[in-house]
């Protein structure tokens, strides 16, 4: 099973700042099948990025993903008030699919 | 527009079973899979497995093998997830999501709260 470790656990930033979230895999993620989701309280997760770097439909271009192999990054170039949420990475190239434990982006 | 609408909240006793439905609309149901993911209160996301709506092939998380069954009814574009021998640590919100091999889970249901309590 591929274990995904996200860091930091919590990121305290102000609107307008840049957010950099990390997701490290215990072994190489097949075909860069790495996704990022955003989840707000009481809501279902929302797909942001798939294939490590492709934005999902309707996702603003301030969200970008990068990385390959075992190291992946989600960058939010300028935080908007609606971006404060929990972010999860998921690998879906190997079974069982696994999620990271999440990074909370909170208002400083 | 793509929509996944799940059945309502359930309260079950330990040892019972629960069956959650997920009705899809706005796309060709048999062209995609359906993933199931759960989230215990205050915790992260846990992958449970997925089913191909095309041929019914399934892939379950090993920890749930023997207790979970995922099925689809293509005539109504509905997916089902049944979990048996419920325990208190099965208390969670259960989500279905449309699954595409290269895109992961792109549309999600609203979630179904299953509470297991004596």
PDB file of N, CA, C and O in Angstrom, chain A residues 33 35 37 39 42-47 50-51 57 88 90 92 95-101, chain B residues 35 37 39 43-47 50 59 95 99-110:
ATOM      1  N   UNK A  33      -0.550   9.277 -11.331  1.00  0.00           N
ATOM      2  CA  UNK A  33      -1.974   9.297 -10.999  1.00  0.00           C
ATOM      3  C   UNK A  33      -2.141   9.824  -9.581  1.00  0.00           C
ATOM      4  O   UNK A  33      -2.444   9.086  -8.636  1.00  0.00           O
ATOM      5  N   UNK A  35      -4.013  12.977  -7.420  1.00  0.00           N
ATOM      6  CA  UNK A  35      -5.057  13.995  -7.459  1.00  0.00           C
ATOM      7  C   UNK A  35      -5.039  14.823  -6.179  1.00  0.00           C
ATOM      8  O   UNK A  35      -4.559  14.361  -5.133  1.00  0.00           O
ATOM      9  N   UNK A  37      -7.728  17.271  -3.792  1.00  0.00           N
ATOM     10  CA  UNK A  37      -9.107  17.640  -3.517  1.00  0.00           C
ATOM     11  C   UNK A  37      -9.143  18.732  -2.459  1.00  0.00           C
ATOM     12  O   UNK A  37      -8.296  18.775  -1.573  1.00  0.00           O
ATOM     13  N   UNK A  39     -11.759  20.287   0.486  1.00  0.00           N
ATOM     14  CA  UNK A  39     -12.982  20.000   1.230  1.00  0.00           C
ATOM     15  C   UNK A  39     -13.245  21.091   2.255  1.00  0.00           C
ATOM     16  O   UNK A  39     -12.380  21.421   3.058  1.00  0.00           O
ATOM     17  N   UNK A  42     -18.691  20.305   6.116  1.00  0.00           N
ATOM     18  CA  UNK A  42     -20.038  19.920   5.737  1.00  0.00           C
ATOM     19  C   UNK A  42     -20.257  19.694   4.256  1.00  0.00           C
ATOM     20  O   UNK A  42     -21.394  19.480   3.826  1.00  0.00           O
ATOM     21  N   UNK A  43     -19.178  19.729   3.479  1.00  0.00           N
ATOM     22  CA  UNK A  43     -19.296  19.541   2.034  1.00  0.00           C
ATOM     23  C   UNK A  43     -18.512  18.316   1.571  1.00  0.00           C
ATOM     24  O   UNK A  43     -17.581  17.860   2.245  1.00  0.00           O
ATOM     25  N   UNK A  44     -18.885  17.819   0.397  1.00  0.00           N
ATOM     26  CA  UNK A  44     -18.126  16.742  -0.229  1.00  0.00           C
ATOM     27  C   UNK A  44     -16.806  17.288  -0.769  1.00  0.00           C
ATOM     28  O   UNK A  44     -16.684  18.491  -1.051  1.00  0.00           O
ATOM     29  N   UNK A  45     -15.814  16.427  -0.910  1.00  0.00           N
ATOM     30  CA  UNK A  45     -14.575  16.867  -1.558  1.00  0.00           C
ATOM     31  C   UNK A  45     -14.842  17.340  -2.988  1.00  0.00           C
ATOM     32  O   UNK A  45     -15.800  16.924  -3.637  1.00  0.00           O
ATOM     33  N   UNK A  46     -13.956  18.218  -3.448  1.00  0.00           N
ATOM     34  CA  UNK A  46     -14.032  18.773  -4.801  1.00  0.00           C
ATOM     35  C   UNK A  46     -12.709  18.511  -5.485  1.00  0.00           C
ATOM     36  O   UNK A  46     -11.648  18.865  -4.944  1.00  0.00           O
ATOM     37  N   UNK A  47     -12.744  17.900  -6.651  1.00  0.00           N
ATOM     38  CA  UNK A  47     -11.514  17.624  -7.388  1.00  0.00           C
ATOM     39  C   UNK A  47     -10.916  18.913  -7.925  1.00  0.00           C
ATOM     40  O   UNK A  47     -11.590  19.684  -8.618  1.00  0.00           O
ATOM     41  N   UNK A  50      -5.828  16.556 -11.282  1.00  0.00           N
ATOM     42  CA  UNK A  50      -5.645  15.134 -11.536  1.00  0.00           C
ATOM     43  C   UNK A  50      -4.402  14.962 -12.397  1.00  0.00           C
ATOM     44  O   UNK A  50      -3.914  15.929 -13.001  1.00  0.00           O
ATOM     45  N   UNK A  51      -3.907  13.740 -12.424  1.00  0.00           N
ATOM     46  CA  UNK A  51      -2.696  13.482 -13.197  1.00  0.00           C
ATOM     47  C   UNK A  51      -1.529  14.360 -12.767  1.00  0.00           C
ATOM     48  O   UNK A  51      -0.678  14.723 -13.573  1.00  0.00           O
ATOM     49  N   UNK A  57     -12.196  20.514 -14.436  1.00  0.00           N
ATOM     50  CA  UNK A  57     -13.117  21.457 -15.062  1.00  0.00           C
ATOM     51  C   UNK A  57     -13.561  22.531 -14.077  1.00  0.00           C
ATOM     52  O   UNK A  57     -13.988  22.233 -12.955  1.00  0.00           O
ATOM     53  N   UNK A  88      -6.635  17.434   0.380  1.00  0.00           N
ATOM     54  CA  UNK A  88      -6.172  16.047   0.426  1.00  0.00           C
ATOM     55  C   UNK A  88      -5.529  15.679  -0.906  1.00  0.00           C
ATOM     56  O   UNK A  88      -6.039  16.046  -1.969  1.00  0.00           O
ATOM     57  N   UNK A  90      -4.468  12.249  -3.227  1.00  0.00           N
ATOM     58  CA  UNK A  90      -4.890  10.858  -3.412  1.00  0.00           C
ATOM     59  C   UNK A  90      -4.086  10.256  -4.548  1.00  0.00           C
ATOM     60  O   UNK A  90      -3.915  10.893  -5.590  1.00  0.00           O
ATOM     61  N   UNK A  92      -4.213   7.222  -7.241  1.00  0.00           N
ATOM     62  CA  UNK A  92      -5.222   6.312  -7.783  1.00  0.00           C
ATOM     63  C   UNK A  92      -4.627   5.438  -8.890  1.00  0.00           C
ATOM     64  O   UNK A  92      -5.351   4.896  -9.723  1.00  0.00           O
ATOM     65  N   UNK A  95      -3.651  -0.152  -6.499  1.00  0.00           N
ATOM     66  CA  UNK A  95      -4.648  -0.580  -5.524  1.00  0.00           C
ATOM     67  C   UNK A  95      -3.944  -1.105  -4.269  1.00  0.00           C
ATOM     68  O   UNK A  95      -2.988  -1.874  -4.386  1.00  0.00           O
ATOM     69  N   UNK A  96      -4.397  -0.705  -3.079  1.00  0.00           N
ATOM     70  CA  UNK A  96      -5.549   0.164  -2.827  1.00  0.00           C
ATOM     71  C   UNK A  96      -5.231   1.632  -3.079  1.00  0.00           C
ATOM     72  O   UNK A  96      -4.104   2.076  -2.827  1.00  0.00           O
ATOM     73  N   UNK A  97      -6.223   2.365  -3.573  1.00  0.00           N
ATOM     74  CA  UNK A  97      -6.052   3.801  -3.681  1.00  0.00           C
ATOM     75  C   UNK A  97      -5.944   4.358  -2.257  1.00  0.00           C
ATOM     76  O   UNK A  97      -6.559   3.827  -1.325  1.00  0.00           O
ATOM     77  N   UNK A  98      -5.157   5.403  -2.086  1.00  0.00           N
ATOM     78  CA  UNK A  98      -4.953   5.944  -0.749  1.00  0.00           C
ATOM     79  C   UNK A  98      -4.999   7.465  -0.765  1.00  0.00           C
ATOM     80  O   UNK A  98      -4.690   8.099  -1.784  1.00  0.00           O
ATOM     81  N   UNK A  99      -5.372   8.017   0.387  1.00  0.00           N
ATOM     82  CA  UNK A  99      -5.404   9.455   0.591  1.00  0.00           C
ATOM     83  C   UNK A  99      -4.336   9.857   1.605  1.00  0.00           C
ATOM     84  O   UNK A  99      -4.009   9.078   2.515  1.00  0.00           O
ATOM     85  N   UNK A 100      -3.837  11.078   1.464  1.00  0.00           N
ATOM     86  CA  UNK A 100      -3.052  11.656   2.534  1.00  0.00           C
ATOM     87  C   UNK A 100      -3.971  12.061   3.673  1.00  0.00           C
ATOM     88  O   UNK A 100      -5.200  12.028   3.545  1.00  0.00           O
ATOM     89  N   UNK A 101      -3.356  12.480   4.782  1.00  0.00           N
ATOM     90  CA  UNK A 101      -4.136  12.792   5.977  1.00  0.00           C
ATOM     91  C   UNK A 101      -4.738  14.203   5.940  1.00  0.00           C
ATOM     92  O   UNK A 101      -5.547  14.555   6.807  1.00  0.00           O
TER      93      UNK A 101
ATOM     94  N   UNK B  35     -16.789   5.289  -7.390  1.00  0.00           N
ATOM     95  CA  UNK B  35     -15.969   5.056  -6.206  1.00  0.00           C
ATOM     96  C   UNK B  35     -16.789   5.306  -4.960  1.00  0.00           C
ATOM     97  O   UNK B  35     -17.729   6.115  -4.979  1.00  0.00           O
ATOM     98  N   UNK B  37     -16.107   6.357  -0.885  1.00  0.00           N
ATOM     99  CA  UNK B  37     -15.131   6.903   0.069  1.00  0.00           C
ATOM    100  C   UNK B  37     -15.896   7.243   1.344  1.00  0.00           C
ATOM    101  O   UNK B  37     -17.022   7.746   1.272  1.00  0.00           O
ATOM    102  N   UNK B  39     -15.762   8.947   5.503  1.00  0.00           N
ATOM    103  CA  UNK B  39     -15.066   9.902   6.362  1.00  0.00           C
ATOM    104  C   UNK B  39     -15.682   9.847   7.754  1.00  0.00           C
ATOM    105  O   UNK B  39     -16.818  10.276   7.950  1.00  0.00           O
ATOM    106  N   UNK B  43     -12.331  13.128  10.869  1.00  0.00           N
ATOM    107  CA  UNK B  43     -11.175  12.417  10.316  1.00  0.00           C
ATOM    108  C   UNK B  43     -11.013  12.674   8.823  1.00  0.00           C
ATOM    109  O   UNK B  43     -11.782  13.419   8.215  1.00  0.00           O
ATOM    110  N   UNK B  44     -10.013  12.034   8.240  1.00  0.00           N
ATOM    111  CA  UNK B  44      -9.731  12.182   6.823  1.00  0.00           C
ATOM    112  C   UNK B  44     -10.559  11.238   5.962  1.00  0.00           C
ATOM    113  O   UNK B  44     -11.477  10.561   6.431  1.00  0.00           O
ATOM    114  N   UNK B  45     -10.199  11.199   4.690  1.00  0.00           N
ATOM    115  CA  UNK B  45     -10.917  10.395   3.706  1.00  0.00           C
ATOM    116  C   UNK B  45     -10.335   8.990   3.640  1.00  0.00           C
ATOM    117  O   UNK B  45      -9.110   8.809   3.661  1.00  0.00           O
ATOM    118  N   UNK B  46     -11.224   7.993   3.529  1.00  0.00           N
ATOM    119  CA  UNK B  46     -10.813   6.600   3.428  1.00  0.00           C
ATOM    120  C   UNK B  46     -11.442   5.976   2.191  1.00  0.00           C
ATOM    121  O   UNK B  46     -12.666   5.944   2.052  1.00  0.00           O
ATOM    122  N   UNK B  47     -10.593   5.467   1.301  1.00  0.00           N
ATOM    123  CA  UNK B  47     -11.067   4.810   0.083  1.00  0.00           C
ATOM    124  C   UNK B  47     -11.635   3.442   0.431  1.00  0.00           C
ATOM    125  O   UNK B  47     -11.009   2.653   1.117  1.00  0.00           O
ATOM    126  N   UNK B  50     -14.186   0.596  -5.616  1.00  0.00           N
ATOM    127  CA  UNK B  50     -14.931   1.128  -6.742  1.00  0.00           C
ATOM    128  C   UNK B  50     -15.494   0.009  -7.595  1.00  0.00           C
ATOM    129  O   UNK B  50     -15.091  -1.151  -7.482  1.00  0.00           O
ATOM    130  N   UNK B  59     -13.337  -3.529  -7.067  1.00  0.00           N
ATOM    131  CA  UNK B  59     -12.039  -3.511  -6.420  1.00  0.00           C
ATOM    132  C   UNK B  59     -12.274  -2.933  -5.034  1.00  0.00           C
ATOM    133  O   UNK B  59     -12.581  -1.747  -4.904  1.00  0.00           O
ATOM    134  N   UNK B  95     -19.507   8.658   0.891  1.00  0.00           N
ATOM    135  CA  UNK B  95     -19.632   9.389  -0.367  1.00  0.00           C
ATOM    136  C   UNK B  95     -19.502   8.439  -1.553  1.00  0.00           C
ATOM    137  O   UNK B  95     -18.660   7.531  -1.530  1.00  0.00           O
ATOM    138  N   UNK B  99     -15.989   7.912 -11.171  1.00  0.00           N
ATOM    139  CA  UNK B  99     -14.574   7.590 -11.289  1.00  0.00           C
ATOM    140  C   UNK B  99     -14.181   7.400 -12.747  1.00  0.00           C
ATOM    141  O   UNK B  99     -14.845   6.706 -13.509  1.00  0.00           O
ATOM    142  N   UNK B 100     -13.086   8.039 -13.103  1.00  0.00           N
ATOM    143  CA  UNK B 100     -12.500   7.884 -14.421  1.00  0.00           C
ATOM    144  C   UNK B 100     -11.042   7.497 -14.212  1.00  0.00           C
ATOM    145  O   UNK B 100     -10.364   8.113 -13.383  1.00  0.00           O
ATOM    146  N   UNK B 101     -10.560   6.528 -14.942  1.00  0.00           N
ATOM    147  CA  UNK B 101      -9.215   5.997 -14.709  1.00  0.00           C
ATOM    148  C   UNK B 101      -8.144   7.072 -14.626  1.00  0.00           C
ATOM    149  O   UNK B 101      -7.307   7.057 -13.730  1.00  0.00           O
ATOM    150  N   UNK B 102      -8.140   8.009 -15.565  1.00  0.00           N
ATOM    151  CA  UNK B 102      -7.055   8.978 -15.593  1.00  0.00           C
ATOM    152  C   UNK B 102      -7.383  10.258 -14.833  1.00  0.00           C
ATOM    153  O   UNK B 102      -6.514  11.102 -14.623  1.00  0.00           O
ATOM    154  N   UNK B 103      -8.632  10.399 -14.404  1.00  0.00           N
ATOM    155  CA  UNK B 103      -9.069  11.663 -13.808  1.00  0.00           C
ATOM    156  C   UNK B 103      -9.388  11.516 -12.328  1.00  0.00           C
ATOM    157  O   UNK B 103      -9.599  12.488 -11.639  1.00  0.00           O
ATOM    158  N   UNK B 104      -9.401  10.315 -11.805  1.00  0.00           N
ATOM    159  CA  UNK B 104      -9.804  10.049 -10.411  1.00  0.00           C
ATOM    160  C   UNK B 104     -11.301  10.329 -10.268  1.00  0.00           C
ATOM    161  O   UNK B 104     -12.073  10.078 -11.170  1.00  0.00           O
ATOM    162  N   UNK B 105     -11.693  10.906  -9.129  1.00  0.00           N
ATOM    163  CA  UNK B 105     -13.116  11.063  -8.815  1.00  0.00           C
ATOM    164  C   UNK B 105     -13.528  12.511  -9.038  1.00  0.00           C
ATOM    165  O   UNK B 105     -13.203  13.385  -8.243  1.00  0.00           O
ATOM    166  N   UNK B 106     -14.250  12.764 -10.137  1.00  0.00           N
ATOM    167  CA  UNK B 106     -14.466  14.152 -10.540  1.00  0.00           C
ATOM    168  C   UNK B 106     -15.797  14.749 -10.087  1.00  0.00           C
ATOM    169  O   UNK B 106     -15.901  15.975  -9.976  1.00  0.00           O
ATOM    170  N   UNK B 107     -16.815  13.962  -9.853  1.00  0.00           N
ATOM    171  CA  UNK B 107     -18.078  14.461  -9.317  1.00  0.00           C
ATOM    172  C   UNK B 107     -18.476  13.596  -8.135  1.00  0.00           C
ATOM    173  O   UNK B 107     -18.363  12.373  -8.201  1.00  0.00           O
ATOM    174  N   UNK B 108     -18.961  14.268  -7.068  1.00  0.00           N
ATOM    175  CA  UNK B 108     -19.245  13.575  -5.820  1.00  0.00           C
ATOM    176  C   UNK B 108     -20.705  13.750  -5.417  1.00  0.00           C
ATOM    177  O   UNK B 108     -21.328  14.792  -5.689  1.00  0.00           O
ATOM    178  N   UNK B 109     -21.226  12.718  -4.757  1.00  0.00           N
ATOM    179  CA  UNK B 109     -22.530  12.845  -4.129  1.00  0.00           C
ATOM    180  C   UNK B 109     -22.438  13.727  -2.891  1.00  0.00           C
ATOM    181  O   UNK B 109     -21.344  14.122  -2.472  1.00  0.00           O
ATOM    182  N   UNK B 110     -23.592  13.993  -2.307  1.00  0.00           N
ATOM    183  CA  UNK B 110     -23.638  14.909  -1.166  1.00  0.00           C
ATOM    184  C   UNK B 110     -23.240  14.237   0.147  1.00  0.00           C
ATOM    185  O   UNK B 110     -23.036  14.917   1.149  1.00  0.00           O
TER     186      UNK B 110
END
